[in-house]
PDB file of C-alpha atoms in Angstrom:
ATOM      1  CA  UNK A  17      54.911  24.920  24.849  1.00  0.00           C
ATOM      2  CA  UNK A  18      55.226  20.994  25.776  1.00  0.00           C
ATOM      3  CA  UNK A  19      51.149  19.885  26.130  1.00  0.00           C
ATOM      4  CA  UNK A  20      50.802  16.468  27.948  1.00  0.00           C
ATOM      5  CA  UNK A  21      47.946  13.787  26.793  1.00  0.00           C
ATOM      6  CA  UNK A  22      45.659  14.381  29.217  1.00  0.00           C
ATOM      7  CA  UNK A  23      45.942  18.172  28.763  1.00  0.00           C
ATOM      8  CA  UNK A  24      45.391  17.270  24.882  1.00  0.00           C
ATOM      9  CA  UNK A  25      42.324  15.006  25.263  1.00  0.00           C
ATOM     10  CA  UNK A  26      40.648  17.111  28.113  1.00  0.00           C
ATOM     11  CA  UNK A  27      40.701  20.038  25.934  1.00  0.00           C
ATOM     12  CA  UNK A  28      39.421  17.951  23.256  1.00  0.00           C
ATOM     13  CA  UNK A  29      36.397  16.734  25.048  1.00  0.00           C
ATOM     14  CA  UNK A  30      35.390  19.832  26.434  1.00  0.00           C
ATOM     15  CA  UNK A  31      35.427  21.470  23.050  1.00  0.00           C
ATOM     16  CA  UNK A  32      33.118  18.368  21.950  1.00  0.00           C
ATOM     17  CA  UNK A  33      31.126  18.693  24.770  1.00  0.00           C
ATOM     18  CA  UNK A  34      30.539  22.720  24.669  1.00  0.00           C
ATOM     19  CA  UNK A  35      30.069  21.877  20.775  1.00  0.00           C
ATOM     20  CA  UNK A  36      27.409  19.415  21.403  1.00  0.00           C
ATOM     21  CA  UNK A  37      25.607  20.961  23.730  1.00  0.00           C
ATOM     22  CA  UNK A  38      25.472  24.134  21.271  1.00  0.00           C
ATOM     23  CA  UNK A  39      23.924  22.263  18.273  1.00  0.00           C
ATOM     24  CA  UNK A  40      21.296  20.544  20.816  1.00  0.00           C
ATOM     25  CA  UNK A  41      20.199  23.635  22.419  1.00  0.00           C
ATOM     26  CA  UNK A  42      19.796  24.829  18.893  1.00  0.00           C
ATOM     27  CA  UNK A  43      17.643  21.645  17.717  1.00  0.00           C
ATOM     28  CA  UNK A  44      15.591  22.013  21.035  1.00  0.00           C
ATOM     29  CA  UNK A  45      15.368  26.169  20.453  1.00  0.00           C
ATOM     30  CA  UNK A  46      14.543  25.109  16.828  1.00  0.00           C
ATOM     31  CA  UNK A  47      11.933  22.171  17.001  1.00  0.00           C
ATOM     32  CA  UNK A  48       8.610  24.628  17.389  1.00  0.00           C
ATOM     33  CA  UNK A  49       9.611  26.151  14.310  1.00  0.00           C
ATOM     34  CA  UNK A  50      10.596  23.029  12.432  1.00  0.00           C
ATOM     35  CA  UNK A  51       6.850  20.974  13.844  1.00  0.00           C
ATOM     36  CA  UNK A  52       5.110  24.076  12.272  1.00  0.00           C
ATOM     37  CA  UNK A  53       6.982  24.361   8.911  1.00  0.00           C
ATOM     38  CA  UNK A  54       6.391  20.344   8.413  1.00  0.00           C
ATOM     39  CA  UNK A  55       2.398  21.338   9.425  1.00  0.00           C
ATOM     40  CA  UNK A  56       2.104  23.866   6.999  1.00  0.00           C
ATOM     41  CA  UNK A  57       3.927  21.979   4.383  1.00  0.00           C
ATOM     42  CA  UNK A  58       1.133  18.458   4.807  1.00  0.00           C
ATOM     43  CA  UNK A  59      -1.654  21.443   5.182  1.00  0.00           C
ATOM     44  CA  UNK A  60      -0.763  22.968   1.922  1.00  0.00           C
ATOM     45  CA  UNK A  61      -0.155  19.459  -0.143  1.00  0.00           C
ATOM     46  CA  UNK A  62      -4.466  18.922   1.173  1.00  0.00           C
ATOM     47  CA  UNK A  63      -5.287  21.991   0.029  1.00  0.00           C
ATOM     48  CA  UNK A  64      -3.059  22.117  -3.388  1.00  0.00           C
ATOM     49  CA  UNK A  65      -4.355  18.417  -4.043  1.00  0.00           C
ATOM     50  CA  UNK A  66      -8.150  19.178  -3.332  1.00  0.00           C
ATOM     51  CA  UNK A  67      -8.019  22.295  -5.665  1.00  0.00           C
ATOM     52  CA  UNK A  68      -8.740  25.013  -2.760  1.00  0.00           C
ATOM     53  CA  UNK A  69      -5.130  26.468  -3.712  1.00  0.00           C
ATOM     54  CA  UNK A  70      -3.213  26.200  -7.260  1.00  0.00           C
ATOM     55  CA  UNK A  71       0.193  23.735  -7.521  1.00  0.00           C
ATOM     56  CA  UNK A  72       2.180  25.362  -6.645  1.00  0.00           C
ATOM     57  CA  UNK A  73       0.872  28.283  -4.472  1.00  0.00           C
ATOM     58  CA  UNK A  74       2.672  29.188  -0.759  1.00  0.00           C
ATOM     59  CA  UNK A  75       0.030  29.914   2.413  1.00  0.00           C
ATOM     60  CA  UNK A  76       1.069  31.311   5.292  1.00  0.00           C
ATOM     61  CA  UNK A  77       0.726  29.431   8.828  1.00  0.00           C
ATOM     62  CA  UNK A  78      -2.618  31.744   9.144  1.00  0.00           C
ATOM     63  CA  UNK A  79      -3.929  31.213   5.736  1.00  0.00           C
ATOM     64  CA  UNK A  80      -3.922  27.413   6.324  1.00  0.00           C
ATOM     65  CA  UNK A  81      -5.095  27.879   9.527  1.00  0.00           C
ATOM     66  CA  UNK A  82      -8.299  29.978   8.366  1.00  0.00           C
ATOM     67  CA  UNK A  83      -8.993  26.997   5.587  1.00  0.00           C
ATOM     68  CA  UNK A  84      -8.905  24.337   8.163  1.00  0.00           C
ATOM     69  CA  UNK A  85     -10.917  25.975  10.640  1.00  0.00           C
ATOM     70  CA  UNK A  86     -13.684  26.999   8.440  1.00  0.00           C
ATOM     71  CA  UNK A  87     -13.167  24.122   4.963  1.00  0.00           C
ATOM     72  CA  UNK A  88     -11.261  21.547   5.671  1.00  0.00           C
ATOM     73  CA  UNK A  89     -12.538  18.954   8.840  1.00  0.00           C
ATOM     74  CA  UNK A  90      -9.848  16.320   9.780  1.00  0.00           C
ATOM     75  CA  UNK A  91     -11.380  13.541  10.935  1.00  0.00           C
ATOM     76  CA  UNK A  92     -10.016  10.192  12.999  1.00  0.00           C
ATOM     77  CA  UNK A  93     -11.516   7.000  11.604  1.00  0.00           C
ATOM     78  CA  UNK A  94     -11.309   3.538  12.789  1.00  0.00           C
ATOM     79  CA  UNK A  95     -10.321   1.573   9.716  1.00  0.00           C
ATOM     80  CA  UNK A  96     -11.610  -1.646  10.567  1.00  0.00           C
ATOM     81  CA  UNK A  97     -15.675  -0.393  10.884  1.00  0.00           C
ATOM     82  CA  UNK A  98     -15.580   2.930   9.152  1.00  0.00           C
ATOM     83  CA  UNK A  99     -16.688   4.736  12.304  1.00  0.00           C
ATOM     84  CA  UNK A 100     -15.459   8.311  13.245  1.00  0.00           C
ATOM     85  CA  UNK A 101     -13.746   8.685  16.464  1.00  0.00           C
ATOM     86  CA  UNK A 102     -13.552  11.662  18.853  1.00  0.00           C
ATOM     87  CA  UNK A 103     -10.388  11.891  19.420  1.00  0.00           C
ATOM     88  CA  UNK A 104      -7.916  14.663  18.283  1.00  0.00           C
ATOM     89  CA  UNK A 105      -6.337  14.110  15.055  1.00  0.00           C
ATOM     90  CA  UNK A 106      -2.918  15.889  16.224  1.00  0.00           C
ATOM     91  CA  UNK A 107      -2.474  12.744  18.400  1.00  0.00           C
ATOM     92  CA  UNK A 108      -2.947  10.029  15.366  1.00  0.00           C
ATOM     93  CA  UNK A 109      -0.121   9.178  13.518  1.00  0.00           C
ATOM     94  CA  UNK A 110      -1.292   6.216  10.992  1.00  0.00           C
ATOM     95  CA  UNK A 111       2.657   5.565  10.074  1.00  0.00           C
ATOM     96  CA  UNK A 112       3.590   4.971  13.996  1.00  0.00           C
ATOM     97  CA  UNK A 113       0.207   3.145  14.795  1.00  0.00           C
ATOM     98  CA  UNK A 114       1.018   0.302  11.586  1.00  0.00           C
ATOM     99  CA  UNK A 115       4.605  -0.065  13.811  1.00  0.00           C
ATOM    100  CA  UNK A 116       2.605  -1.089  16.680  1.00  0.00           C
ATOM    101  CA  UNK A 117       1.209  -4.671  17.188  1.00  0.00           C
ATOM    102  CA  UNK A 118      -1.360  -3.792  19.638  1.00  0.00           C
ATOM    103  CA  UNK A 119      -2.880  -0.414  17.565  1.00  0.00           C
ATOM    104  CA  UNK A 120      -2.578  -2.798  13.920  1.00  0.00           C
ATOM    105  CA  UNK A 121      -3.278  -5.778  12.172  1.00  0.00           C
ATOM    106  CA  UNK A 122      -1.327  -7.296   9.277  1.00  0.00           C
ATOM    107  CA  UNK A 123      -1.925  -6.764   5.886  1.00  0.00           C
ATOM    108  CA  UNK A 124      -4.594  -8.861   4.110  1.00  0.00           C
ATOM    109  CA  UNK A 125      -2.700 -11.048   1.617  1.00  0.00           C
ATOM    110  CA  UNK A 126      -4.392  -9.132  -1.674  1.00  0.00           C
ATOM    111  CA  UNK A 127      -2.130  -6.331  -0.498  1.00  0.00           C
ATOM    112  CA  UNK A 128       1.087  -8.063  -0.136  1.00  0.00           C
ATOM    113  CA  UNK A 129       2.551  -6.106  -3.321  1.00  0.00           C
ATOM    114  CA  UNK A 130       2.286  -2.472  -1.551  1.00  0.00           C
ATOM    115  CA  UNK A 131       4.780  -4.241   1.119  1.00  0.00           C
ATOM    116  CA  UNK A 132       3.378  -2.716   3.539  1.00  0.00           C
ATOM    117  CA  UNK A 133       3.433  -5.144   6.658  1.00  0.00           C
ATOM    118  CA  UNK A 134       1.033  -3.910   8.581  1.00  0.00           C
ATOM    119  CA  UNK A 135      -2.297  -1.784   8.285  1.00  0.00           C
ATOM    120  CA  UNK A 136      -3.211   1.040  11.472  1.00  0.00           C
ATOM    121  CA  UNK A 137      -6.763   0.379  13.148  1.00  0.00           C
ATOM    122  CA  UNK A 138      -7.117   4.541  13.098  1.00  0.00           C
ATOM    123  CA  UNK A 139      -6.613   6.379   9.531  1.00  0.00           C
ATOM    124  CA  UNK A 140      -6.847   9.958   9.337  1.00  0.00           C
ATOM    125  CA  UNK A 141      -8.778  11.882   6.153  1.00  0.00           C
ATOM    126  CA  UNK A 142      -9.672  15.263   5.275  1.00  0.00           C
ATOM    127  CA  UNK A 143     -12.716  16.514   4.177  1.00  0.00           C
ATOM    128  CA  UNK A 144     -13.205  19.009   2.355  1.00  0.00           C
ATOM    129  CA  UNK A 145     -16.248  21.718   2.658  1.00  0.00           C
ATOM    130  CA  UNK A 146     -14.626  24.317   0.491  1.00  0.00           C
ATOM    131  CA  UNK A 147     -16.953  25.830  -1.957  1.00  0.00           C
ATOM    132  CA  UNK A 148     -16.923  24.551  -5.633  1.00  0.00           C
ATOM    133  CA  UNK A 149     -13.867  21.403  -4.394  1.00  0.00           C
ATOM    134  CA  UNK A 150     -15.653  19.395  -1.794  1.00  0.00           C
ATOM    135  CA  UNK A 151     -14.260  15.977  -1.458  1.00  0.00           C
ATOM    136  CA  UNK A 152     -12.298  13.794   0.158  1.00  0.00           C
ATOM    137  CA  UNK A 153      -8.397  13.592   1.100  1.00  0.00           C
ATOM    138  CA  UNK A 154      -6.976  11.004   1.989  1.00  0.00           C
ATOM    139  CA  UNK A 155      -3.488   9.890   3.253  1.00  0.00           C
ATOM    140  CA  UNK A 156      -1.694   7.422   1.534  1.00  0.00           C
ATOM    141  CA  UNK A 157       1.550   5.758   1.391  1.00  0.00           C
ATOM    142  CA  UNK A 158       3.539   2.541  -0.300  1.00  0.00           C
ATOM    143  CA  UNK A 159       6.678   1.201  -1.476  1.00  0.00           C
ATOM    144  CA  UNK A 160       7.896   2.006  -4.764  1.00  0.00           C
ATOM    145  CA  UNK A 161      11.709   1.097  -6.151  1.00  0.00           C
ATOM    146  CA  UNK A 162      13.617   2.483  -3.341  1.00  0.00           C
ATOM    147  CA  UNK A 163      11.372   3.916  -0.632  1.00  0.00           C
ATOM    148  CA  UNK A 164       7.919   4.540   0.556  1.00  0.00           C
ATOM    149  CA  UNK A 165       6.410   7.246  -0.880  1.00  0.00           C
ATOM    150  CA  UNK A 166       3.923   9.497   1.262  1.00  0.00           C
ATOM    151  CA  UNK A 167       0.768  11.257  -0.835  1.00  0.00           C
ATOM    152  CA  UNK A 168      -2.728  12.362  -0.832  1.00  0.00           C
ATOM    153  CA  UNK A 169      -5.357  10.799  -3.154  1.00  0.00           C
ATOM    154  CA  UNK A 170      -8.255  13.471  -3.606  1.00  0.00           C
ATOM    155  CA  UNK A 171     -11.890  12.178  -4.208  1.00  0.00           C
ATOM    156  CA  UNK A 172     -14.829  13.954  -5.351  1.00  0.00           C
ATOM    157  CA  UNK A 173     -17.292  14.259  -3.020  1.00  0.00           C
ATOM    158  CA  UNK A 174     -19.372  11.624  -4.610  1.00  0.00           C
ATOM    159  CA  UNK A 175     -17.143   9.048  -3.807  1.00  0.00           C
ATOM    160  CA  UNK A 176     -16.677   7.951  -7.678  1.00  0.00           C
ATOM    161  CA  UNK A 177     -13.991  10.115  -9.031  1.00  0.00           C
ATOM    162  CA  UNK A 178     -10.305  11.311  -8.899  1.00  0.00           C
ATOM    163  CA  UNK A 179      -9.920  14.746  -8.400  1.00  0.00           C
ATOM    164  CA  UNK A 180      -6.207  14.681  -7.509  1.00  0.00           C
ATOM    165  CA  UNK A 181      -2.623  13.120  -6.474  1.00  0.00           C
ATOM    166  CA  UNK A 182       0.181  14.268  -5.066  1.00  0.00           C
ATOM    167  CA  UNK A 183       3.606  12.652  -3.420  1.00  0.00           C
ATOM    168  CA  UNK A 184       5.570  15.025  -0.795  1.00  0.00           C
ATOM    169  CA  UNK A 185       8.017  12.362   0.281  1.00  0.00           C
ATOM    170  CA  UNK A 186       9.876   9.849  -1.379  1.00  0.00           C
ATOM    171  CA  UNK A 187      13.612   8.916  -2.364  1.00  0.00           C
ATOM    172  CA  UNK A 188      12.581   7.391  -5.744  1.00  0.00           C
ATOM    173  CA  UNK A 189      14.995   7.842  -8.713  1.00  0.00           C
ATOM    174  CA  UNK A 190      15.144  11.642  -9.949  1.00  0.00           C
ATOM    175  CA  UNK A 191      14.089  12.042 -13.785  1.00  0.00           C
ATOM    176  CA  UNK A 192      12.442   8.429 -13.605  1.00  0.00           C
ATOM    177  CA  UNK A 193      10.647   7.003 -10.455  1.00  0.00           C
ATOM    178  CA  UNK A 194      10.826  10.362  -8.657  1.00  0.00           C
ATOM    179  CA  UNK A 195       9.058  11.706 -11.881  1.00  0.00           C
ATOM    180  CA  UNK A 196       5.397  10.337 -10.164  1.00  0.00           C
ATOM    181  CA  UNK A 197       5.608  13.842  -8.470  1.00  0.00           C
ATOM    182  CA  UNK A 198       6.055  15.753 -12.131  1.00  0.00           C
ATOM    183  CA  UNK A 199       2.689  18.058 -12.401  1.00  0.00           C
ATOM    184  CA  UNK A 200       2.406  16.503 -16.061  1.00  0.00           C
ATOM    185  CA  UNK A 201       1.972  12.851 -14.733  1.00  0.00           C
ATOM    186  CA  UNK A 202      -0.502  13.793 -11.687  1.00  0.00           C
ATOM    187  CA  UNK A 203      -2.105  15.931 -14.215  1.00  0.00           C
ATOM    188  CA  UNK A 204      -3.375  12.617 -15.931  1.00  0.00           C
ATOM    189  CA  UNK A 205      -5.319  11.420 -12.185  1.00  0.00           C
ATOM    190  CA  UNK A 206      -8.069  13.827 -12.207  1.00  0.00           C
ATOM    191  CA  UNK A 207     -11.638  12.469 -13.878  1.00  0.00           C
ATOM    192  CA  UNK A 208     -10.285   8.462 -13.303  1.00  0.00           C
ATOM    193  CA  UNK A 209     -13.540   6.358 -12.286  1.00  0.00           C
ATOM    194  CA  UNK A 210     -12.303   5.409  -8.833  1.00  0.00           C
ATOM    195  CA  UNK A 211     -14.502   2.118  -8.841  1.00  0.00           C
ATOM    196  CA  UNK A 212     -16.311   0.081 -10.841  1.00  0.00           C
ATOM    197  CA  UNK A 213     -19.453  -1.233 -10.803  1.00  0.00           C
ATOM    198  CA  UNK A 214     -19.170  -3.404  -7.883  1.00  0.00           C
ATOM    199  CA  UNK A 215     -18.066  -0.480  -5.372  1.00  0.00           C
ATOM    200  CA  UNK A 216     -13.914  -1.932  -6.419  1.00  0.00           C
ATOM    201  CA  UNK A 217     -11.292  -0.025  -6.709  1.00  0.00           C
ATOM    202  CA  UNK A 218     -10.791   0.110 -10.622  1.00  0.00           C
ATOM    203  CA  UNK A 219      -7.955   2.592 -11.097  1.00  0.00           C
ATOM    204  CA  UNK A 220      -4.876   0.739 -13.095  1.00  0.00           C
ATOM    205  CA  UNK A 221      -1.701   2.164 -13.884  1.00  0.00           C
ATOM    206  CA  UNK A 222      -0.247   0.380 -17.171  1.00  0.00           C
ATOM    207  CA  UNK A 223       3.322   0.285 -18.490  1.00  0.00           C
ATOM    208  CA  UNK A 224       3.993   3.507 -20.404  1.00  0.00           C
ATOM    209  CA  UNK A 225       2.157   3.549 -24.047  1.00  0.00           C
ATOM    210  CA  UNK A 226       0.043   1.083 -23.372  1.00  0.00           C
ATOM    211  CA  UNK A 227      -3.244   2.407 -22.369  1.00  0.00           C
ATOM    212  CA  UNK A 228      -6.253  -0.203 -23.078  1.00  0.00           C
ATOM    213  CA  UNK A 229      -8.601   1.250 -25.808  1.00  0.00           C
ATOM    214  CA  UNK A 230     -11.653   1.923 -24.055  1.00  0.00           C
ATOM    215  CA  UNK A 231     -10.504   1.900 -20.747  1.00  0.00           C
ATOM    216  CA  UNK A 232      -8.859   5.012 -20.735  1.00  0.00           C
ATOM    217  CA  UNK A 233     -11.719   6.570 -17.921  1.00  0.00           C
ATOM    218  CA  UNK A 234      -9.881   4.084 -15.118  1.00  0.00           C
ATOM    219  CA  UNK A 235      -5.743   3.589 -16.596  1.00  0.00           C
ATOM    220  CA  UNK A 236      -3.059   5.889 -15.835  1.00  0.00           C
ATOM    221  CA  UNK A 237      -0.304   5.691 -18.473  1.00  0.00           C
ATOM    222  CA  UNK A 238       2.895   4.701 -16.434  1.00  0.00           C
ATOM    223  CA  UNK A 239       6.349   6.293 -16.517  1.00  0.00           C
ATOM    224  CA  UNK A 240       9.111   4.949 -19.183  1.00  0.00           C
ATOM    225  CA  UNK A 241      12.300   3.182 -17.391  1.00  0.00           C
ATOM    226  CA  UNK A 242      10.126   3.245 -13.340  1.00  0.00           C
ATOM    227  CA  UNK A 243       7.479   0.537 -13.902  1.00  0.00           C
ATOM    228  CA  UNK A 244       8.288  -0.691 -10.527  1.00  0.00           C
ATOM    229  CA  UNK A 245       7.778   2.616  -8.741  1.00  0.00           C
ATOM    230  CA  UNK A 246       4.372   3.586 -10.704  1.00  0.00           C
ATOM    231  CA  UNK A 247       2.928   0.061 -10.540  1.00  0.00           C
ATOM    232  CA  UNK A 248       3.376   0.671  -6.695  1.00  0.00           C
ATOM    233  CA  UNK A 249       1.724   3.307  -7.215  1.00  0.00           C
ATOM    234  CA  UNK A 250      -1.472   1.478  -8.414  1.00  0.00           C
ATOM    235  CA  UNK A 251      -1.147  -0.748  -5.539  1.00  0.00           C
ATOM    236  CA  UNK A 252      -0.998   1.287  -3.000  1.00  0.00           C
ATOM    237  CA  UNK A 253      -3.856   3.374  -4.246  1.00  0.00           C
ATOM    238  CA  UNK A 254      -6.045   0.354  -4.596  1.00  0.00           C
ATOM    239  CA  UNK A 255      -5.086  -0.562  -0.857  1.00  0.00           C
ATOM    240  CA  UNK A 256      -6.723   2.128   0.348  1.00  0.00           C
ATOM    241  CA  UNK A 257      -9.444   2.838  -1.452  1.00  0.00           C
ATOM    242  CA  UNK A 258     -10.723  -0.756  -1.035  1.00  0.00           C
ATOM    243  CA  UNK A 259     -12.465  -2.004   2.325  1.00  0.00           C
ATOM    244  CA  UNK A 260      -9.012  -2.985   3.919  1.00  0.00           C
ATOM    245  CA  UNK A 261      -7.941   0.940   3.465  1.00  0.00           C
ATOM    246  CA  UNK A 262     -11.097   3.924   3.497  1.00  0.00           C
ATOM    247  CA  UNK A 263     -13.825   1.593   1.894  1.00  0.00           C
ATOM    248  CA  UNK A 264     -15.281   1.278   5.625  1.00  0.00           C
ATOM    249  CA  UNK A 265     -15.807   4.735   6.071  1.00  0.00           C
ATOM    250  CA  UNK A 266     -16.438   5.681   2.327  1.00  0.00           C
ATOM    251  CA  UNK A 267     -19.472   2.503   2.957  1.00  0.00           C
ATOM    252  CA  UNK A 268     -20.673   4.708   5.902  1.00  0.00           C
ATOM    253  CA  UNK A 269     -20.915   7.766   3.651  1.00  0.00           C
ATOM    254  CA  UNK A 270     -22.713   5.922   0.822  1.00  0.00           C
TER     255      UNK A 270
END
């Protein structure tokens, strides 16, 4: 059987069109399942970084929702005077707030090596109240070789020390910068002096080997073959534990 042109492209579009509107009524039957997967997966980095859980460790969507409603407080900050804000942290999203002229500021020029353009006025932090791992989490993010990588930086709740890192985002190099995620590097963060004696951030990350005698209590030893990615590292953590980052708030706390 002969099949004219316009009998061959109207049957094509209507097989694109019942197609597409298949795989979006899909996404759309899909996206409450997918928002509370991605929840559960940030909710679990916090409470793997802070110590509450082990590496490693799957919760379910009502274990993580009994730590956060009786541990773990999420609190809105505004970054500029350290103050907390009462306003619901599900509707703060740092990342889309830095995109926004009007709800940012740029970045101080000290900070001009985490490339980051732009700095939110509201942050977002956990803290925790979780017997035996109280602290802090925070939220933190820069650019490394290739990408920006998205982590948590765990304080003690003294303010002074490192009690954790972790990176659940990124599209560094595998087996060099995307290594910054390997337990055995992160395993090297906790016990760092955060600061030094003038309330500055004083954690380094050096090239790989070449830890400073003596200053082994504030240096990270870096990763052979991704100096780029873990010396963005150091400056991104630096960024926001210093005034322009958490400092207001950690001030506040002091």
């Amino acid at each position: 059987m002969d099949f004219s042109n316009r009998y061959i492209l109207t049957f094509a579009f209507l097989l694109c069109l019942v197609s597409a509107l298949g795989v979006s009524s899909l996404a759309v039957s899909l996206k409450d399942l997918q928002d509370a997967n991605k929840l559960l997966d940030k909710r679990t980095n916090v409470l793997s970084v802070a110590g509450v859980i082990e590496p490693g460790q799957k919760v379910t969507i009502e274990e993580a929702d009994a730590f956060f409603k009786d541990e773990i407080e999420v609190l809105v900050i505004d970054r500029q005077t350290g103050e907390t804000l009462d306003l619901d942290p599900e509707t703060v999203d740092p990342l889309k707030l830095q995109r926004d002229p009007a709800m940012s500021e740029k970045t101080p020029a000290q900070h001009k090596r985490t490339q980051i353009s732009r700095l939110p006025d509201q942050l977002v932090l956990y803290r925790i109240n979780s017997a035996g791992h109280e602290g802090y989490v925070l939220p933190i993010w820069g650019t490394g070789l290739w990408s920006t990588l998205l982590g948590f930086l765990a304080l003690s709740g003294d303010l002074q020390t490192v009690t954790g890192i972790t990176f659940y985002e990124h599209g560094e190099t595998a087996g060099l910068g995307g290594e910054v995620d390997n337990p055995a590097w992160k395993a090297q963060w906790p016990g760092k002096r955060a600061f030094d004696e003038n309330g500055e951030p004083a954690i380094e990350v050096v090239k790989a080997g070449l830890l400073t005698p003596g200053k082994e209590d504030v240096q990270v030893d870096g990763l052979s073959g991704a100096t780029i990615t873990t010396k963005g590292v150091e400056y991104m953590v630096q960024l926001w534990l210093s005034e322009d980052g958490y400092g207001q708030y950690f001030n506040r706390v002091r």
